[in-house]
mmCIF file of C-alpha atoms and ligand atoms in Angstrom:
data_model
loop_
_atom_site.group_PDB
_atom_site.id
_atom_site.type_symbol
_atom_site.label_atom_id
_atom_site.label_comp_id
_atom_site.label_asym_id
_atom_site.label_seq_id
_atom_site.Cartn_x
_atom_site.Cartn_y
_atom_site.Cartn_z
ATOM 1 C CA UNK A 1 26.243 -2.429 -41.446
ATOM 2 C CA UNK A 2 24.005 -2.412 -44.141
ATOM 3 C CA UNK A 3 21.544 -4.709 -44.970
ATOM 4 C CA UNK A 4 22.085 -6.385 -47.697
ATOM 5 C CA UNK A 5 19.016 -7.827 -50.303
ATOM 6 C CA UNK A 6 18.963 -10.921 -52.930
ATOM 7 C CA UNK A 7 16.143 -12.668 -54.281
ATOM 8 C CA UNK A 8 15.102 -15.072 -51.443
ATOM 9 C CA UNK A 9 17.527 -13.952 -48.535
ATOM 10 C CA UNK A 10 18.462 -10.595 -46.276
ATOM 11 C CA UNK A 11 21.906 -10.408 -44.992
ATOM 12 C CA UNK A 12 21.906 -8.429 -42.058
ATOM 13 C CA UNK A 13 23.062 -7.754 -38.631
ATOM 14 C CA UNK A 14 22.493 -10.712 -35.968
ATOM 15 C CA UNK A 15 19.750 -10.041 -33.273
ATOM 16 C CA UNK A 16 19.705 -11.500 -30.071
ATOM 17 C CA UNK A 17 16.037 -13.347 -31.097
ATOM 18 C CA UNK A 18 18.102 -15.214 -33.485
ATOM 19 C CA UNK A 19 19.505 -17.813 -30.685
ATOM 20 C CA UNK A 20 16.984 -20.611 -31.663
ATOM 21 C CA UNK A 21 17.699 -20.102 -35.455
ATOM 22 C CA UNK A 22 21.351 -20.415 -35.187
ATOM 23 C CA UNK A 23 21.837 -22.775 -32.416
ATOM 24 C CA UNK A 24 19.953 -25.081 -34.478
ATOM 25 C CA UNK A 25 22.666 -25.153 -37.149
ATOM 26 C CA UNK A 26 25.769 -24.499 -34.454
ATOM 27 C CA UNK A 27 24.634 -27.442 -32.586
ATOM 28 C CA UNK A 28 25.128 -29.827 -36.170
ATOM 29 C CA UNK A 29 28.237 -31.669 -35.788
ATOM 30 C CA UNK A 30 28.168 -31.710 -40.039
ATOM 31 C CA UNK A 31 28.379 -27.913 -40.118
ATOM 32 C CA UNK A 32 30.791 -25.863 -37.643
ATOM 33 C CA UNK A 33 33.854 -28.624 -38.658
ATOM 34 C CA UNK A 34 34.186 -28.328 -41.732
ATOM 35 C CA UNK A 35 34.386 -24.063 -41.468
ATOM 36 C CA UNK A 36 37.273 -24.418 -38.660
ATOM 37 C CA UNK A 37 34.891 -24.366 -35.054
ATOM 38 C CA UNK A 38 33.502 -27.011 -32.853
ATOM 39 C CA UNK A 39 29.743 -27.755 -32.816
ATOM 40 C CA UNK A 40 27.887 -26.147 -29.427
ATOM 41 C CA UNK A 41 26.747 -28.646 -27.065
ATOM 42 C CA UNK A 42 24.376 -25.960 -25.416
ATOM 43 C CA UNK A 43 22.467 -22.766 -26.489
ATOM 44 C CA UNK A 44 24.451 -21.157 -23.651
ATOM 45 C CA UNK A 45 27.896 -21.766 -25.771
ATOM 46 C CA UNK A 46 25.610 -20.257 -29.256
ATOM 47 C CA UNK A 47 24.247 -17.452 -26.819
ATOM 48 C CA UNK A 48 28.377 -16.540 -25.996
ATOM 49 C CA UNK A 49 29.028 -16.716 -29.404
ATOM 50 C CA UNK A 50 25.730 -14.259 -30.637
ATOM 51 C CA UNK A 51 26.361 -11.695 -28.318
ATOM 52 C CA UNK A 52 30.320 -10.807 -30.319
ATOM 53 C CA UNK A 53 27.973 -11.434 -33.741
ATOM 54 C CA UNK A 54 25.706 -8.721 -32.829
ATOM 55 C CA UNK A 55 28.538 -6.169 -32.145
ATOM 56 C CA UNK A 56 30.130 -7.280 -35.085
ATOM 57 C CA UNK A 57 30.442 -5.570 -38.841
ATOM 58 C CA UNK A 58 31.942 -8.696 -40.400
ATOM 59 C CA UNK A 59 29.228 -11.078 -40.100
ATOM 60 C CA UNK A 60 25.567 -10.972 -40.984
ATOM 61 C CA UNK A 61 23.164 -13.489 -40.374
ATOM 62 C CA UNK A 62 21.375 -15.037 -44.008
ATOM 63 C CA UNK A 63 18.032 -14.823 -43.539
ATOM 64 C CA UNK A 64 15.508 -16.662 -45.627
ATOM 65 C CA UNK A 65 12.629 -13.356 -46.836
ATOM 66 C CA UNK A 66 9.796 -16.072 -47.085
ATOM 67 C CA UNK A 67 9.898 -17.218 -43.201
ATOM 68 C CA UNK A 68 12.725 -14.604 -41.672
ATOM 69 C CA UNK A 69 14.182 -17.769 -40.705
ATOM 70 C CA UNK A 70 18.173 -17.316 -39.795
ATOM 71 C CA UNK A 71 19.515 -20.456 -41.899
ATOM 72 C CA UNK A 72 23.463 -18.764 -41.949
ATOM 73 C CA UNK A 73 26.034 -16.832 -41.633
ATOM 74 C CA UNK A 74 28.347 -15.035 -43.779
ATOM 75 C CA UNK A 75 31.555 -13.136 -43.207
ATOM 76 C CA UNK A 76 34.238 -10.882 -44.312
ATOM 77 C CA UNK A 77 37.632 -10.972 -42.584
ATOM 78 C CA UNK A 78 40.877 -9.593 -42.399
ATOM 79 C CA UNK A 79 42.911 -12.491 -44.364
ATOM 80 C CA UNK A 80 45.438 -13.018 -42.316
ATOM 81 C CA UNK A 81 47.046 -15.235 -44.857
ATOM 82 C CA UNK A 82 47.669 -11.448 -46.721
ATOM 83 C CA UNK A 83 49.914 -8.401 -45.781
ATOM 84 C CA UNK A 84 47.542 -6.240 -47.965
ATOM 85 C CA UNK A 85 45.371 -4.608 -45.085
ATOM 86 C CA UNK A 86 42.791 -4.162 -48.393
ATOM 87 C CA UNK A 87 42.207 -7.965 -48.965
ATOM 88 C CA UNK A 88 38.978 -9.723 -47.301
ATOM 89 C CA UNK A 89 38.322 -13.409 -46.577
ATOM 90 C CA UNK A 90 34.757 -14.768 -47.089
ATOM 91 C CA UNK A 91 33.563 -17.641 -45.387
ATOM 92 C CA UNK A 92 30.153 -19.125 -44.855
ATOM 93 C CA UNK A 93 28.202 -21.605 -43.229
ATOM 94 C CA UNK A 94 24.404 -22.938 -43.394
ATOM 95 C CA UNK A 95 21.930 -24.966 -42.079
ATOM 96 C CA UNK A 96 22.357 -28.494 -43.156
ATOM 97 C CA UNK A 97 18.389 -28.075 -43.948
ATOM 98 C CA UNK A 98 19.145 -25.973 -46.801
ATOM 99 C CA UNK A 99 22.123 -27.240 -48.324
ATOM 100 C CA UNK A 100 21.996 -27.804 -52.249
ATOM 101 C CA UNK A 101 19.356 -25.044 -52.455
ATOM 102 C CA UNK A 102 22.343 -22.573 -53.851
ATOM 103 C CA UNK A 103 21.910 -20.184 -51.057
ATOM 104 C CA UNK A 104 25.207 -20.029 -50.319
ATOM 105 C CA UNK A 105 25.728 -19.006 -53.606
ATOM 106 C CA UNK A 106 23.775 -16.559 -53.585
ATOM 107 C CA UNK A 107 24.598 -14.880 -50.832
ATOM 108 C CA UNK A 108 28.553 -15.189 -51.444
ATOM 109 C CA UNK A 109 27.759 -13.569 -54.541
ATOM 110 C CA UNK A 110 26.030 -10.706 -52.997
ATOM 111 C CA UNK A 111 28.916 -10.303 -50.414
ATOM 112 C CA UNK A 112 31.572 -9.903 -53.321
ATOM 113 C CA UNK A 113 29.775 -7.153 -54.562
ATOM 114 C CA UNK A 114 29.069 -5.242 -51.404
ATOM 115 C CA UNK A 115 33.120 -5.947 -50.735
ATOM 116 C CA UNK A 116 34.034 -4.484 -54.427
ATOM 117 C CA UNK A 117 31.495 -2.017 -54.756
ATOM 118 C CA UNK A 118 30.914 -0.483 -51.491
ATOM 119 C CA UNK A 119 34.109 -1.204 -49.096
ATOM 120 C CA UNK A 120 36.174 -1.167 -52.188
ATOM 121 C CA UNK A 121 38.556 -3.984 -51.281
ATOM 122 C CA UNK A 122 41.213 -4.974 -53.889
ATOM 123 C CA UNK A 123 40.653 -9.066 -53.275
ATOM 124 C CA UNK A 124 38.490 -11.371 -51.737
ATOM 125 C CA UNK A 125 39.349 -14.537 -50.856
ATOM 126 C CA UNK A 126 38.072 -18.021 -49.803
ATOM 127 C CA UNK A 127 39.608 -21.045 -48.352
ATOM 128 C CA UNK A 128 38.300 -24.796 -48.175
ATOM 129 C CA UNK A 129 39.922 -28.235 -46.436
ATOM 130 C CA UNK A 130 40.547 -30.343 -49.360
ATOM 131 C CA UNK A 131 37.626 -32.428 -48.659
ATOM 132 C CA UNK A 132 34.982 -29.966 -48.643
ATOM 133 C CA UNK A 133 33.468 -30.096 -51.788
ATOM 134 C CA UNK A 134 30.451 -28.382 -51.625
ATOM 135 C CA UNK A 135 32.446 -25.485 -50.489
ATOM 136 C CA UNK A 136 34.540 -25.881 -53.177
ATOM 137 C CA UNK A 137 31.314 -25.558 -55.881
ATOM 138 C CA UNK A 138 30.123 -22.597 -53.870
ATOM 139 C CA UNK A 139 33.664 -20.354 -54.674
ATOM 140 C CA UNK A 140 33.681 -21.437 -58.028
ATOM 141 C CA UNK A 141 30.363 -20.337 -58.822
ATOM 142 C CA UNK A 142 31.009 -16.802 -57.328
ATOM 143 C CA UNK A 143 33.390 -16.553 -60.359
ATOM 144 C CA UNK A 144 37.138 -17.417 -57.670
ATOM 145 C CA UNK A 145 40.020 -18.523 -59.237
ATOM 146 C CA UNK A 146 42.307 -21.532 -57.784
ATOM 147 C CA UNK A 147 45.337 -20.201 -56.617
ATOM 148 C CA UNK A 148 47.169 -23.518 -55.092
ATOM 149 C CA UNK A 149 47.202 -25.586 -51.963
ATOM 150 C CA UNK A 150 48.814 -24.216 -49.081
ATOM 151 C CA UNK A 151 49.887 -27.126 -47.026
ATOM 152 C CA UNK A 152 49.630 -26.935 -43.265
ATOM 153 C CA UNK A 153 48.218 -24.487 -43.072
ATOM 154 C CA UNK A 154 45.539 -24.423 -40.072
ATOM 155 C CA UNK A 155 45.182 -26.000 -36.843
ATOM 156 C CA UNK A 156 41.762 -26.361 -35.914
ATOM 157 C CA UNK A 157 40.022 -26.461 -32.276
ATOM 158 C CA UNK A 158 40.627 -29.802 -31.889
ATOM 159 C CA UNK A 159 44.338 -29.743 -32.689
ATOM 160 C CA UNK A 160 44.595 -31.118 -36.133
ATOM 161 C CA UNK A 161 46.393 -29.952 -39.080
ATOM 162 C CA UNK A 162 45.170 -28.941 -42.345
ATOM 163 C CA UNK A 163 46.356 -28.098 -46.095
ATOM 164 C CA UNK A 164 43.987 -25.445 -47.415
ATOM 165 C CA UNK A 165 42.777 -24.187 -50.986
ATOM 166 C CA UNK A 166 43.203 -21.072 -51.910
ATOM 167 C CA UNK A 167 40.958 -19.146 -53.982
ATOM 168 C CA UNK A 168 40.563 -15.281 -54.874
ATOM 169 C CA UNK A 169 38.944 -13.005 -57.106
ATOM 170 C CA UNK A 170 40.572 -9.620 -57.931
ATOM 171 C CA UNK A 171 38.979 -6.034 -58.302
ATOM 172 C CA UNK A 172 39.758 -6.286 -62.121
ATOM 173 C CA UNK A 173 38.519 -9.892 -62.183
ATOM 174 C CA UNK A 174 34.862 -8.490 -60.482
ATOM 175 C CA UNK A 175 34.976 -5.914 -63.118
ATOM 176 C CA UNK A 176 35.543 -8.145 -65.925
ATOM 177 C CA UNK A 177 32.946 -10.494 -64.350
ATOM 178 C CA UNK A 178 29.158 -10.894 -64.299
ATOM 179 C CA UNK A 179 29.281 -10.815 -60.913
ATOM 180 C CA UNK A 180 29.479 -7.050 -61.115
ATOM 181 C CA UNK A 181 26.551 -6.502 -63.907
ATOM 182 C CA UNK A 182 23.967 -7.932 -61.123
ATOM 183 C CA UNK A 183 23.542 -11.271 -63.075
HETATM 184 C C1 COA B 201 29.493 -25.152 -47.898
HETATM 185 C C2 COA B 201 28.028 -24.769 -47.645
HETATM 186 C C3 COA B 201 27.971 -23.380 -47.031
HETATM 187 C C4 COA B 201 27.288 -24.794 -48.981
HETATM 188 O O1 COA B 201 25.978 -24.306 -48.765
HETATM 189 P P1 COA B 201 24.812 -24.536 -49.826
HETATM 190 O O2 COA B 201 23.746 -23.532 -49.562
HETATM 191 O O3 COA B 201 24.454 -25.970 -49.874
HETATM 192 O O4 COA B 201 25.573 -24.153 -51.167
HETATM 193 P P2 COA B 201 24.947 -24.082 -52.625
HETATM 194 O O5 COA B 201 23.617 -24.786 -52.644
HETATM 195 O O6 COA B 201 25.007 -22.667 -53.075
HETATM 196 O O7 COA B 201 26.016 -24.925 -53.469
HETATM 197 C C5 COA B 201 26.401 -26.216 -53.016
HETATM 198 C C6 COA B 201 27.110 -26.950 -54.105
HETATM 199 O O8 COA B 201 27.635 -28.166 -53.571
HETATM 200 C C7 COA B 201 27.235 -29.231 -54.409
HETATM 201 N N1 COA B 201 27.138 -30.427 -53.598
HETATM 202 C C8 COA B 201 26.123 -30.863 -52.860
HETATM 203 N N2 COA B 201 26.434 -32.032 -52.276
HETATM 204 C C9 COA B 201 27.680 -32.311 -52.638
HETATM 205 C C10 COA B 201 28.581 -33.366 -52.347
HETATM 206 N N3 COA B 201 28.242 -34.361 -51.548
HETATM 207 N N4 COA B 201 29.818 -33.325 -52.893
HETATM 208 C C11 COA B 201 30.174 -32.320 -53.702
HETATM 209 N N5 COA B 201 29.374 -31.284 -54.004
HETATM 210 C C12 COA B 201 28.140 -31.289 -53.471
HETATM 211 C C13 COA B 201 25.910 -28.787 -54.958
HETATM 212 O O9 COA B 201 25.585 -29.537 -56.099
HETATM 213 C C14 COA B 201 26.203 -27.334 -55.247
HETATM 214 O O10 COA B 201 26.971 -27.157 -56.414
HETATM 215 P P3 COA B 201 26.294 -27.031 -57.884
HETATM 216 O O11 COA B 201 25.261 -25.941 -57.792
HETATM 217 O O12 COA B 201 27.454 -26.661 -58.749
HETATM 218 O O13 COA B 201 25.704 -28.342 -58.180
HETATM 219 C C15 COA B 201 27.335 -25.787 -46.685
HETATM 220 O O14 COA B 201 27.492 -27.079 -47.204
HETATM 221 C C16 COA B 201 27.915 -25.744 -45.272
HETATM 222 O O15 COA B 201 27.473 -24.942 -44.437
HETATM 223 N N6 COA B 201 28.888 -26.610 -44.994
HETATM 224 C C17 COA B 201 29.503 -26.673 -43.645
HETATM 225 C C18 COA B 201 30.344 -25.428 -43.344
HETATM 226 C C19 COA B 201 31.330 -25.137 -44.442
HETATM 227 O O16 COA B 201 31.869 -26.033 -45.073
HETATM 228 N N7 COA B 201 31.600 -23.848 -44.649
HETATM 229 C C20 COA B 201 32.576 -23.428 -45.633
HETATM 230 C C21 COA B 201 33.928 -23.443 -45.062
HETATM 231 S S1 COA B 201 35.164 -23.153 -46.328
#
């Protein structure tokens, strides 16, 4: 996994010494909800959770280059919503410390282009409960298009049903896009 630059943040593999940095936002009932997980109610549950993130090569931790604090994480999936093995879901959280900042932003934009450019997927996608706004601003600012509501069509942790909006951007999209020139 590569590590991945932007102007203020790294995205890069999770280390074990990040526990205190991400239980900090895991713990935050206003964060893990509204991406599909329960918040931890101990460092143990986080510690579980770290040890899979380190293996993995979906998710890198966003890391803030003026502190090395760990204020997020950032992933590309399989999207299971898609037969084509070549499509890859993004999906984010952050630190309720640093919301409004445009971090997320930035490093969703950063992810498109490492997905395009270097693991030369044909689509990314990104979902959002219809309530989440700020999530909303975040894929529309990577330069996603809408592509409809899909009702019912999650259950999360705690058993409840949601509609979901759908949002992609195509290879010939990113190409056509800023996005691609860096800006
Ligand atoms: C969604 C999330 C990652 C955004 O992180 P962030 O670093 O604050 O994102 P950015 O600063 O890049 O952009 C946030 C946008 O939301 C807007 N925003 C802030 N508060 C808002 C509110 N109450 N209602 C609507 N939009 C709001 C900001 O103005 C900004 O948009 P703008 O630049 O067009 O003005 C963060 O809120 C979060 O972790 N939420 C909980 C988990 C989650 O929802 N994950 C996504 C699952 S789909």
């Amino acid at each position: 996994m590569p590590v991945l630059q932007t102007e203020r943040l790294l995205l890069r593999r999770f280390k074990l010494s990040d526990l205190n940095d991400f239980y900090e936002y895991a713990k935050d009932p206003a964060v893990g909800p509204d991406a599909g997980w329960d918040y931890h109610r101990s460092k143990d549950e986080t510690l579980f959770l770290l040890k899979k993130f380190v293996k993995s090569n979906e998710i890198w931790a966003i890391e803030l280059k003026e502190n090395s604090k760990v204020i997020g994480s950032i992933g590309l999936h399989r999207d299971k919503k898609r037969d084509n093995k070549s499509a890859r879901m993004m999906g984010y959280v952050m630190n309720s410390q640093y919301w409004g900042l445009g971090y997320a932003t930035e490093a969703s934009r950063r992810m498109i282009s490492h997905a395009f450019d270097v693991l030369l997927v044909d689509l990314v996608s990104a979902y959002h409960y219809p309530h989440n706004d700020r999530s909303k601003s975040v894929i529309l600012k990577c330069g996603m298009t809408h592509e409809g509501l899909l009702k019912s069509a999650t259950v999360t942790y705690d058993g409840r049903v949601h509609d979901e909006h759908c949002y992609s951007i195509t290879r010939d999209q990113y190409e056509n896009n800023t996005l691609s020139a860096g800006v």
